[in-house]
PDB file of C-alpha atoms and ligand atoms in Angstrom:
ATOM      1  CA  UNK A  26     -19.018 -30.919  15.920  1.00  0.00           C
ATOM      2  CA  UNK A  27     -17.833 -27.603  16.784  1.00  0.00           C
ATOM      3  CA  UNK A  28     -16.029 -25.300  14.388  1.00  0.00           C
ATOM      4  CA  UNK A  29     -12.223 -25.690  16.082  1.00  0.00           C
ATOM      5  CA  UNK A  30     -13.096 -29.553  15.917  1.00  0.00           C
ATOM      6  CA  UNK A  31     -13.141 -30.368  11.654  1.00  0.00           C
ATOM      7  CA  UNK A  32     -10.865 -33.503  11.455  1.00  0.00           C
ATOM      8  CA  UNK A  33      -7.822 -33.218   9.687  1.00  0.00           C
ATOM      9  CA  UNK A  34      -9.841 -35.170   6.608  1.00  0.00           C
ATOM     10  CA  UNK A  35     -12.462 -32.091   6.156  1.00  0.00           C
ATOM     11  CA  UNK A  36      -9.688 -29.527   6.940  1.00  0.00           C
ATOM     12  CA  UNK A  37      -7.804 -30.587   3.626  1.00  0.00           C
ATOM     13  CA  UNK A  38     -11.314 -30.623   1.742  1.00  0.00           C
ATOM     14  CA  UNK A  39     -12.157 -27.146   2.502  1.00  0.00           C
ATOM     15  CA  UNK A  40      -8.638 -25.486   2.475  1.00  0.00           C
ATOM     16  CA  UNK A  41      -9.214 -26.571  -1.286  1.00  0.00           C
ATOM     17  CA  UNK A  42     -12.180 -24.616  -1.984  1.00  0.00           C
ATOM     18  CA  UNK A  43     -12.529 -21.152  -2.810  1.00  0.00           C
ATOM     19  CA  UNK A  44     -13.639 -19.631   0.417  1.00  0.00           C
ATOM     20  CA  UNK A  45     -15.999 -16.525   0.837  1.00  0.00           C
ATOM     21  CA  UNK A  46     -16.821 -15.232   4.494  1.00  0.00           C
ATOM     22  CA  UNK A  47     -18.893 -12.607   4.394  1.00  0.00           C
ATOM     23  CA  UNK A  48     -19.021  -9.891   7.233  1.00  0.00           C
ATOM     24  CA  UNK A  49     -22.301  -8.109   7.784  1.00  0.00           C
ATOM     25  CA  UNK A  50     -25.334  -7.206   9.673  1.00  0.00           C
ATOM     26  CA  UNK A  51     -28.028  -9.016   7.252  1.00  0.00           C
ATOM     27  CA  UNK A  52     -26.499 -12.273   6.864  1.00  0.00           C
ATOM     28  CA  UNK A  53     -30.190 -12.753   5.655  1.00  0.00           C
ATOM     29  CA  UNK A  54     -29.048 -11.325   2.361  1.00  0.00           C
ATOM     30  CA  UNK A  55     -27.203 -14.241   1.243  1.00  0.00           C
ATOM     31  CA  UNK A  56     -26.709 -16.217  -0.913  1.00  0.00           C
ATOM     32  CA  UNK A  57     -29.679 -14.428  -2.656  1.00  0.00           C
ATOM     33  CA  UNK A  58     -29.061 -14.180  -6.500  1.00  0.00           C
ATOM     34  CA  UNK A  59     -25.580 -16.386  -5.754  1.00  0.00           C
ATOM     35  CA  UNK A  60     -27.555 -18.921  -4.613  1.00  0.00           C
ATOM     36  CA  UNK A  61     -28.826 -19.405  -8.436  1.00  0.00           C
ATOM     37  CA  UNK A  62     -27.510 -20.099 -11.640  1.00  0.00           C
ATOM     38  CA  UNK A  63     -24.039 -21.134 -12.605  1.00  0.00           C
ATOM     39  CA  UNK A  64     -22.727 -19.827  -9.023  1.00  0.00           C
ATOM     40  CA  UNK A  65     -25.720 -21.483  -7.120  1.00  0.00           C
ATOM     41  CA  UNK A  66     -24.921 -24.465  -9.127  1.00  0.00           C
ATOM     42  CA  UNK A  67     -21.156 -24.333  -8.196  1.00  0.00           C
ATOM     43  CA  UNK A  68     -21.690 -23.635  -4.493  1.00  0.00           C
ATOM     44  CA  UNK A  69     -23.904 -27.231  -3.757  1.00  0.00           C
ATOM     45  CA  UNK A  70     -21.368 -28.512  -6.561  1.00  0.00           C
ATOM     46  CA  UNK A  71     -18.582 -27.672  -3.532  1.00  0.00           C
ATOM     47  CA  UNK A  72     -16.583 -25.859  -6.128  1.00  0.00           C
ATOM     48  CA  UNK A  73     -16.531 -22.612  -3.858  1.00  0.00           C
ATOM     49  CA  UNK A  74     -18.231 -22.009  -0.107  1.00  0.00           C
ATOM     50  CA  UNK A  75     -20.153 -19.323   1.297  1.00  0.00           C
ATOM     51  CA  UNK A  76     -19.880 -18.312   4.773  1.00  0.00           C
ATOM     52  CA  UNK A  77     -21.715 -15.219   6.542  1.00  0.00           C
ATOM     53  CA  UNK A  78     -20.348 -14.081   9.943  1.00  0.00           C
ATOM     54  CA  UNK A  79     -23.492 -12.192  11.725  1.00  0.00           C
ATOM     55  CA  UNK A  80     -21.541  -8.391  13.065  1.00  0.00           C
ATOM     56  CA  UNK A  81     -24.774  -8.025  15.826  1.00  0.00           C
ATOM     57  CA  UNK A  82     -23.416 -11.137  17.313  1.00  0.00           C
ATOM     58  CA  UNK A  83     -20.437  -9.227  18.232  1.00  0.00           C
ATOM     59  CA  UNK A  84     -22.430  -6.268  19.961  1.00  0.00           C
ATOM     60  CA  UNK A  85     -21.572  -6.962  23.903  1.00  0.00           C
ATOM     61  CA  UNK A  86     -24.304  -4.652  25.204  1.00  0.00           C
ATOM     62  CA  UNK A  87     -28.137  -5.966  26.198  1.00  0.00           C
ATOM     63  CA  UNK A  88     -29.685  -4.105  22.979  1.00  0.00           C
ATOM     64  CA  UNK A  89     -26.736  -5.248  21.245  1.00  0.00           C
ATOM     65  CA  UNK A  90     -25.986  -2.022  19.517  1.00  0.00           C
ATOM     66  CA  UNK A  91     -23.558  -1.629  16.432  1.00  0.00           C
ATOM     67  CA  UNK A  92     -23.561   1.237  15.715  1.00  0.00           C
ATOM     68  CA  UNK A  93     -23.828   4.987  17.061  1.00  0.00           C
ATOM     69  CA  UNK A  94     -23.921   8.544  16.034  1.00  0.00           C
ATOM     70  CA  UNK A  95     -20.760  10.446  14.390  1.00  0.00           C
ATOM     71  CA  UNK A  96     -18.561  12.355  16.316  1.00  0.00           C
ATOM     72  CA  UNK A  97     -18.466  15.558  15.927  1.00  0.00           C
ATOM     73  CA  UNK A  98     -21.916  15.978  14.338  1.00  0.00           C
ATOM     74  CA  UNK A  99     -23.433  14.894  11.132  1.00  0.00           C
ATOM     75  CA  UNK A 100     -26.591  13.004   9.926  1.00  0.00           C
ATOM     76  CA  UNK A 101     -26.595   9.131  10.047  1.00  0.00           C
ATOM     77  CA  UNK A 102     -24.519   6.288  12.177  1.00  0.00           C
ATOM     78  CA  UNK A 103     -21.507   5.182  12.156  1.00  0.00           C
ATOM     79  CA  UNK A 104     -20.398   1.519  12.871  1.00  0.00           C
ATOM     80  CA  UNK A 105     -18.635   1.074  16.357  1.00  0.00           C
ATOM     81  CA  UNK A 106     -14.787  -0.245  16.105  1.00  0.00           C
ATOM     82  CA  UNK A 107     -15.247  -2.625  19.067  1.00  0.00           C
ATOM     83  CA  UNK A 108     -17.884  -4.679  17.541  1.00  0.00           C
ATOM     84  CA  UNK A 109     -16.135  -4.644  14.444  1.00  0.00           C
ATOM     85  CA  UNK A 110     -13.049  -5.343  15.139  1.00  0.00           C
ATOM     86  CA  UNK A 111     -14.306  -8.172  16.983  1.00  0.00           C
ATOM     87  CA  UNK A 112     -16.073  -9.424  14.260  1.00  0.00           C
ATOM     88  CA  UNK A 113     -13.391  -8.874  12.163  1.00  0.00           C
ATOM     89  CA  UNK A 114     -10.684 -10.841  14.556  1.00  0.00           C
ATOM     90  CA  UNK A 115     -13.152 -13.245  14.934  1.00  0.00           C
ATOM     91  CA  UNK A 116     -13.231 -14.364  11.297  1.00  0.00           C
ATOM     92  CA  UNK A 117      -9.718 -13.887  10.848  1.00  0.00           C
ATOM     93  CA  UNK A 118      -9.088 -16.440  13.544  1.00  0.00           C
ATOM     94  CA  UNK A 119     -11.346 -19.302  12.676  1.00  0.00           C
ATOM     95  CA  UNK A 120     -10.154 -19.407   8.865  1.00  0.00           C
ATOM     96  CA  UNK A 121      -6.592 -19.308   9.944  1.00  0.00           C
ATOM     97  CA  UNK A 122      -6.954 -21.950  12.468  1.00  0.00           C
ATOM     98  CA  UNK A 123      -9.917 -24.328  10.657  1.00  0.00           C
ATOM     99  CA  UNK A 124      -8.933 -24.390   7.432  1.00  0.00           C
ATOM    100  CA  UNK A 125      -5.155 -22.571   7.468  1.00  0.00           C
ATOM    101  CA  UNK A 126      -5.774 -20.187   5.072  1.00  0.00           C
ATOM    102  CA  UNK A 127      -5.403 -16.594   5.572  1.00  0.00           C
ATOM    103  CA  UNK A 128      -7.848 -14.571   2.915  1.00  0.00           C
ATOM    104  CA  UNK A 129      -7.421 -11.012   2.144  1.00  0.00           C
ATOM    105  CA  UNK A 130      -9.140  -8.690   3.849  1.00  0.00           C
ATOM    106  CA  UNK A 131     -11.982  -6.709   1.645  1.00  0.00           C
ATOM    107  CA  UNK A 132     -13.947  -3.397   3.090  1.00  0.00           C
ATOM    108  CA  UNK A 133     -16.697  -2.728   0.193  1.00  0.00           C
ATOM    109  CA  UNK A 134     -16.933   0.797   0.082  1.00  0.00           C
ATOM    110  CA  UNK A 135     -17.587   3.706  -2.690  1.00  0.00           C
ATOM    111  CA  UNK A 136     -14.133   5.479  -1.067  1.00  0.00           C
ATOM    112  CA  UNK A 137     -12.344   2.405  -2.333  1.00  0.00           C
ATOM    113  CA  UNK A 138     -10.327   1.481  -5.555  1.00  0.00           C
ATOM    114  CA  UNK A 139     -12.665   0.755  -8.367  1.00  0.00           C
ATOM    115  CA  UNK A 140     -12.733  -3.118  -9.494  1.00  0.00           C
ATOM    116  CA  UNK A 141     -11.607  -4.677 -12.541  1.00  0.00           C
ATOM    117  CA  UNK A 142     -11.298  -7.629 -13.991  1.00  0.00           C
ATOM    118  CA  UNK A 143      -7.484  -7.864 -13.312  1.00  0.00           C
ATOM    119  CA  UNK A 144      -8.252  -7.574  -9.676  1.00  0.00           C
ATOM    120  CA  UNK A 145     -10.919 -10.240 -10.084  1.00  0.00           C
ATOM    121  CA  UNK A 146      -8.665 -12.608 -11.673  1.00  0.00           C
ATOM    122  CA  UNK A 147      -6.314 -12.162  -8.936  1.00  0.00           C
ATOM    123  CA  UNK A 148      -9.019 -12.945  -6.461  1.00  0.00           C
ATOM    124  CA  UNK A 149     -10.078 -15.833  -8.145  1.00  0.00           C
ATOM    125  CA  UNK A 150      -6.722 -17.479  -8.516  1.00  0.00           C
ATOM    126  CA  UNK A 151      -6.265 -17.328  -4.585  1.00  0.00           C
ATOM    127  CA  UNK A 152      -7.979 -18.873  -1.638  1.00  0.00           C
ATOM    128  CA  UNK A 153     -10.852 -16.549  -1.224  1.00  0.00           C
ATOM    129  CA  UNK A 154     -12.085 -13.587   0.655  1.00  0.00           C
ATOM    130  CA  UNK A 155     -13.204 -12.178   4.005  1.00  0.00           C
ATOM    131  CA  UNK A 156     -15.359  -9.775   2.851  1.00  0.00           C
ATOM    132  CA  UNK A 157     -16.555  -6.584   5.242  1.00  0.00           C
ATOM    133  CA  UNK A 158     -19.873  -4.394   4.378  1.00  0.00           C
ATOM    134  CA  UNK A 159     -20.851  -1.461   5.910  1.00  0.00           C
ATOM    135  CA  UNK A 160     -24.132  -0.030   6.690  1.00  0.00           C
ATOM    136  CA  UNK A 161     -24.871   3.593   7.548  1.00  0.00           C
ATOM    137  CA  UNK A 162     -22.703   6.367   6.935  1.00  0.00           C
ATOM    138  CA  UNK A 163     -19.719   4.046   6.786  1.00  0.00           C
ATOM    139  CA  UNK A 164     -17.274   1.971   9.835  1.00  0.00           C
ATOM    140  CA  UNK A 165     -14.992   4.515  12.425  1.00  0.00           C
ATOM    141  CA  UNK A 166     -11.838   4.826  11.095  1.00  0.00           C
ATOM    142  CA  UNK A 167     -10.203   3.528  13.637  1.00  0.00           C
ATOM    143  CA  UNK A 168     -10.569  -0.274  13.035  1.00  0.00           C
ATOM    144  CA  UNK A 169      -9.851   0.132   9.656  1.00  0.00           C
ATOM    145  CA  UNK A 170      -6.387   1.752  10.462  1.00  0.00           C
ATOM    146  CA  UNK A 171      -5.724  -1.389  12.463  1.00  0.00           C
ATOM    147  CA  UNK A 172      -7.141  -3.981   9.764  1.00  0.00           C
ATOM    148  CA  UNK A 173      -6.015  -2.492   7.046  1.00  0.00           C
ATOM    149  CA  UNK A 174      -7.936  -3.929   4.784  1.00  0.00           C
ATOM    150  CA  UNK A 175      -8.082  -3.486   0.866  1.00  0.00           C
ATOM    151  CA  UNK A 176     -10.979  -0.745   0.233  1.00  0.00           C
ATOM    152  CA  UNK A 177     -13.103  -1.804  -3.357  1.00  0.00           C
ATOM    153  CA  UNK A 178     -15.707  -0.012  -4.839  1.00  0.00           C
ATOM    154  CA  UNK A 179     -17.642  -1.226  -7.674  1.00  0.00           C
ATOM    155  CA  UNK A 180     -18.633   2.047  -8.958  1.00  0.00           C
ATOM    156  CA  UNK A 181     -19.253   5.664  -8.654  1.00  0.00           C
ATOM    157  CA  UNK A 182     -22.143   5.619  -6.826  1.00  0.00           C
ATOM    158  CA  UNK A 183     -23.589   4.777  -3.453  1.00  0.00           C
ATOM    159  CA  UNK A 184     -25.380   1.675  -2.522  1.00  0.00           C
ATOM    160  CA  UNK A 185     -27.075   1.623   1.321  1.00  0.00           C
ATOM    161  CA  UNK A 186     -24.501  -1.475   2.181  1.00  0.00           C
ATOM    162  CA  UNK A 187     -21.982  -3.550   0.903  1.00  0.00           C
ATOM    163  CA  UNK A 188     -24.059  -6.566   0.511  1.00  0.00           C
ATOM    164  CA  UNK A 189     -24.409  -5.838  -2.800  1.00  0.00           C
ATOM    165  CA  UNK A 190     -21.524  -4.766  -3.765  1.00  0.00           C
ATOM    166  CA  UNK A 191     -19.803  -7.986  -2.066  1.00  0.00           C
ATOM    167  CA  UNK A 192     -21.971 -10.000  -4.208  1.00  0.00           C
ATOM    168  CA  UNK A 193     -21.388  -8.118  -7.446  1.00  0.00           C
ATOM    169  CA  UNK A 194     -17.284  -8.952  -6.273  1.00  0.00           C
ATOM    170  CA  UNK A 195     -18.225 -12.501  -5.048  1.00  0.00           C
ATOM    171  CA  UNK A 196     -20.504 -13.269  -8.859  1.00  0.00           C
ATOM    172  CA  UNK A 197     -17.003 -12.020 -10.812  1.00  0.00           C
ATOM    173  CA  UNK A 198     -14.812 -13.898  -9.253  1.00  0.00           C
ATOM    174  CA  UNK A 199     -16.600 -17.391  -8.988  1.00  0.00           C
ATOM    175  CA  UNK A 200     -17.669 -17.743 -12.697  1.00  0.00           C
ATOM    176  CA  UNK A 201     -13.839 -17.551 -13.331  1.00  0.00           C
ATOM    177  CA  UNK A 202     -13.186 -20.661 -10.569  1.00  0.00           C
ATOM    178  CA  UNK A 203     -11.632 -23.837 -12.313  1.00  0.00           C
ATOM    179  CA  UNK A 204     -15.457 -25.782 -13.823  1.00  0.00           C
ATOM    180  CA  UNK A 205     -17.627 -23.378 -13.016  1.00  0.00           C
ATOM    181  CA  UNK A 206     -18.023 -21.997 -16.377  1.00  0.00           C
ATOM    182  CA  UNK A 207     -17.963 -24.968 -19.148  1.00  0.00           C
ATOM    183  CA  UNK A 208     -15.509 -23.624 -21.975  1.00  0.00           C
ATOM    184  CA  UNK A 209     -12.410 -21.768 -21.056  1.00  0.00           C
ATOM    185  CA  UNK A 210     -12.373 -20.268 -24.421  1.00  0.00           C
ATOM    186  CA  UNK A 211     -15.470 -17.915 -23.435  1.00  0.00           C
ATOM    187  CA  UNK A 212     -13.710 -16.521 -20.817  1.00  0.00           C
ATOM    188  CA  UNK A 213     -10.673 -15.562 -22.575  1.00  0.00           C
ATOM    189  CA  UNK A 214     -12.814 -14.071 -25.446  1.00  0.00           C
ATOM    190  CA  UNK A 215     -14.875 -11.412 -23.286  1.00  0.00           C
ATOM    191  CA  UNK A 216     -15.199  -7.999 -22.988  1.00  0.00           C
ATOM    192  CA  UNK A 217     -12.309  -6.697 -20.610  1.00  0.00           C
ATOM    193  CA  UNK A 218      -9.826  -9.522 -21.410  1.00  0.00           C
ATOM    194  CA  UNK A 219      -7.512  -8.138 -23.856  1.00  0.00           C
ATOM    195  CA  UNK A 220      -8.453  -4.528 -22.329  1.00  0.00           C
ATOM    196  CA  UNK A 221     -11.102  -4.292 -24.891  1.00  0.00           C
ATOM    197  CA  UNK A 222     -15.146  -4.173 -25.104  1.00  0.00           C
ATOM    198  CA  UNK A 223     -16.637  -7.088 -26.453  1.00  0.00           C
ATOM    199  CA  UNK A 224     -17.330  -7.796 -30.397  1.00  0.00           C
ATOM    200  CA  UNK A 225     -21.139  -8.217 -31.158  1.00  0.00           C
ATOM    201  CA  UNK A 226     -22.371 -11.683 -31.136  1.00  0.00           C
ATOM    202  CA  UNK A 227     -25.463 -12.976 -33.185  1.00  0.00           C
ATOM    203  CA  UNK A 228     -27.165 -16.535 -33.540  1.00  0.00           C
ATOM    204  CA  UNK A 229     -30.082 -18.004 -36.022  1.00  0.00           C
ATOM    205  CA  UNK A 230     -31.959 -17.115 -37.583  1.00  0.00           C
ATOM    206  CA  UNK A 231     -30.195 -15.635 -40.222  1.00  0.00           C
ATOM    207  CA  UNK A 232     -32.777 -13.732 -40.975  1.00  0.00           C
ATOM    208  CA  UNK A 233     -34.571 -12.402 -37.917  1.00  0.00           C
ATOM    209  CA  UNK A 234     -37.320  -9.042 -38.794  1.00  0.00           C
ATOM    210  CA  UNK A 235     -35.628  -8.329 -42.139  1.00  0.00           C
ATOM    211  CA  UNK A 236     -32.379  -7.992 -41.051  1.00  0.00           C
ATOM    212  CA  UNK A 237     -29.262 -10.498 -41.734  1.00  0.00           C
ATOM    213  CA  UNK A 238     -26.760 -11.116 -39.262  1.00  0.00           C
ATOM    214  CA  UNK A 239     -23.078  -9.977 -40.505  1.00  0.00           C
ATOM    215  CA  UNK A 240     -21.665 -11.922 -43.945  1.00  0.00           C
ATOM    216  CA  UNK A 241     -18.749 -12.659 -43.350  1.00  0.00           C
ATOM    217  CA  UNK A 242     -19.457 -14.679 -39.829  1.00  0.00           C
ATOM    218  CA  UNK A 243     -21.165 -17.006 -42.122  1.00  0.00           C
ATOM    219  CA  UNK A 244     -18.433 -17.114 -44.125  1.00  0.00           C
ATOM    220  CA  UNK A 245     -15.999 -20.325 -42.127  1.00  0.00           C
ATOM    221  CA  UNK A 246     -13.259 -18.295 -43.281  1.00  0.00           C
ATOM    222  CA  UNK A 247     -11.763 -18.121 -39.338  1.00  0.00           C
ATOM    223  CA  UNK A 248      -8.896 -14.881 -39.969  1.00  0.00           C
ATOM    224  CA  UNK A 249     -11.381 -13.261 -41.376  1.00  0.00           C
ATOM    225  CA  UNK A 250     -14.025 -14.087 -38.288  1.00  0.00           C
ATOM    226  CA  UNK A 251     -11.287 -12.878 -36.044  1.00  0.00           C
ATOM    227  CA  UNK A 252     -10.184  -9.694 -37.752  1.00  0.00           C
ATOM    228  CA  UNK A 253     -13.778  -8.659 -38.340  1.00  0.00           C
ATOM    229  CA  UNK A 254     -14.418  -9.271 -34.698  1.00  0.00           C
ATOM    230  CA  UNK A 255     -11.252  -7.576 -33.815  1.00  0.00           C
ATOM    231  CA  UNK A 256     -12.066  -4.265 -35.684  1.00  0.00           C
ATOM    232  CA  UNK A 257     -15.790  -3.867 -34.150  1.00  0.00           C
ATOM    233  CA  UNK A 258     -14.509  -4.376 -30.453  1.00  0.00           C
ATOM    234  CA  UNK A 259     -11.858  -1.953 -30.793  1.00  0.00           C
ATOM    235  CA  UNK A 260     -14.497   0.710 -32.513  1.00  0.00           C
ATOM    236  CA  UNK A 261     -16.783   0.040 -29.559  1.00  0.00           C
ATOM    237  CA  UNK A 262     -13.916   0.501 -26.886  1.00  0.00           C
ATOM    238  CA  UNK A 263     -13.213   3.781 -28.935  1.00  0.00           C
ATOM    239  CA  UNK A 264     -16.219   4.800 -29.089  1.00  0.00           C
ATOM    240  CA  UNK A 265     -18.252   4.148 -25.841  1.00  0.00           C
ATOM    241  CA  UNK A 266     -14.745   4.322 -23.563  1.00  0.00           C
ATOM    242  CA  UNK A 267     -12.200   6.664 -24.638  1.00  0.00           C
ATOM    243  CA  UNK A 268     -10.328   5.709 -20.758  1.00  0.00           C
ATOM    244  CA  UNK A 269      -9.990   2.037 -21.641  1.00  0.00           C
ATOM    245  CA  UNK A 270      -8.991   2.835 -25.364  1.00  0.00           C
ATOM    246  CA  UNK A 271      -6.081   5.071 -24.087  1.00  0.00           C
ATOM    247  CA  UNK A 272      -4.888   2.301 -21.546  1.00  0.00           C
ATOM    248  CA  UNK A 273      -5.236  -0.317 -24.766  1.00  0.00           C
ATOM    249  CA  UNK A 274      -3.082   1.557 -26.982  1.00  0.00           C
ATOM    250  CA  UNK A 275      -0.867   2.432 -24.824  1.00  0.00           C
ATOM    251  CA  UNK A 276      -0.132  -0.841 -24.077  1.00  0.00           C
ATOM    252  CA  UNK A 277      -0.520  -1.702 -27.699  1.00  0.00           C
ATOM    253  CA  UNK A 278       2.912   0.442 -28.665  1.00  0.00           C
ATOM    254  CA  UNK A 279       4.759  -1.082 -25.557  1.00  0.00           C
ATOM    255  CA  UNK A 280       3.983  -4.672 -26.900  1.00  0.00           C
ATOM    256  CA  UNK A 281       4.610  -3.259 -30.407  1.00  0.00           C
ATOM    257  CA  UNK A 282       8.492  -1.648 -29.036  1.00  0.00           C
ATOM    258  CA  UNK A 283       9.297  -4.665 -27.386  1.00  0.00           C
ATOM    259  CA  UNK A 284       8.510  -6.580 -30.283  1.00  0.00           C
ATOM    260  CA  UNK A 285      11.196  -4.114 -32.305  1.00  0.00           C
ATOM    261  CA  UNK A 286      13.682  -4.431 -30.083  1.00  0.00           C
ATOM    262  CA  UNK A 287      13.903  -8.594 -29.571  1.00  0.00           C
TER     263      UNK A 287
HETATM  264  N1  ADE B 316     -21.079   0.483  -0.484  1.00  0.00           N
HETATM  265  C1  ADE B 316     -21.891   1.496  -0.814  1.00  0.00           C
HETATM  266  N2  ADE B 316     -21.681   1.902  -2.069  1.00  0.00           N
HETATM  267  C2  ADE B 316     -20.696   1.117  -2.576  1.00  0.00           C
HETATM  268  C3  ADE B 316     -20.025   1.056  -3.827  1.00  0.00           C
HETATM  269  N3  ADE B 316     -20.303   1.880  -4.817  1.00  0.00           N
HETATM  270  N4  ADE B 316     -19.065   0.128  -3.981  1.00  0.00           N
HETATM  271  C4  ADE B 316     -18.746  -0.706  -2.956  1.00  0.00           C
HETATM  272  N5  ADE B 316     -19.343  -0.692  -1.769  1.00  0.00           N
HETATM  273  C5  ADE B 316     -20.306   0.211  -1.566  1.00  0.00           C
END
């Protein structure tokens, strides 16, 4: 059965699933590490799918090149707009029409907006995402004026591809997928939720190379758990990132001003 031909019965299954379609030129990359663990264990679980779309296969000429050198001079290559944008239409198309979904459009690259967990909780909460890595020095301009798409880093710092960096996106946003992780109550407890670094955890022994884990978690007494736990993430967010410490308290005060004036 060809792709335009999934029955109406499959159509609904898969327009219910978290969908990932990766665009690149080593579709040989994946799933690699998401093929393991918890979201290895969700993907044959059908709680989210994993799709790569091959760019090469897009290239129209005999040694089907992708890529060429940059105008105007410089070292490297730069990805050509045709065979991306065909690529890029390509994907677009089947989604829309298979499974009726339209996913947002994601170029990995370390010109984009840095990610955070907001943006992965946003992610995860929708249908999915077409995902778009680039090789060499980068993908001409050109076809990204006309796609548009969102531009997401994960970093200061420069990978050789996306691959990576669409993996590091794809690994956020799937643990937070309805089942995937067992207890809710872990995810609302980690570091980044409240716009804090996590507290520091400890398990038995008790006693482990002469030193005791933290009284009063051993106490039962659960206000004092949380206020304990409370106090050490927001000296670690103070310490180790002054940026995310000036966002919480800022947002602190508003909370604490709206709370004055109701
Ligand atoms: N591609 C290369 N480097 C990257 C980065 N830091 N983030 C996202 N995509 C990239």
């Amino acid at each position: 059965m060809g792709r335009s031909e999934l029955t109406g019965e499959l159509k609904d299954e898969l327009s219910g699933v978290w969908k990932a379609k990766v665009l690149t030129l080593f579709p040989e990359m994946f799933p690699g590490p998401m093929g393991a663990s918890l979201a290895g264990q969700a993907l044959e679980n059908g709680l989210w799918s994993l799709e790569t779309v091959d760019i090469r296969a897009f290239a129209r000429d005999k040694h089907r090149t992708v890529d060429d050198t940059p105008t105007g001079g410089g070292a490297g290559m730069v990805m050509r707009p045709d065979v991306v944008d065909a690529a890029i239409t390509a994907a677009r198309e089947n989604t829309e029409k298979d499974q009726g979904v339209k996913l947002p459009l994601i170029y990995l690259t370390p010109k984009g907006k840095p990610l955070t967990q907001g943006r992965v909780r946003t992610l995860a909460e929708g249908p999915g995402a077409l995902l778009l890595c680039g090789r060499y020095e980068g993908i001409d301009q050109r076809v990204l004026d006309k796609h548009q798409p969102e531009e997401i880093s994960i970093g200061d710092f420069v990978l050789s591809g996306g691959e990576i960096a669409a993996m590091v996106l794809l690994d956020a946003a799937v643990r937070l997928l309805p089942g995937v992780i067992g207890s809710e109550a872990s995810l609302e407890e980690e570091s980044f939720e409240a716009g804090l670094l996590e507290y520091p955890q400890f398990t038995r022994p008790r006693d482990w190379d002469g030193k005791e884990v933290p009284e009063v978690l051993l106490s039962g007494h659960h206000e004092n758990i949380r206020a304990w736990r409370r106090a050490q993430a927001e000296q670690i967010t103070r310490q180790r990132r002054p940026d995310l410490w000036q966002d919480f308290e800022k947002s602190q005060s508003q909370a604490d001003r709206k709370r004055i004036e109701s």
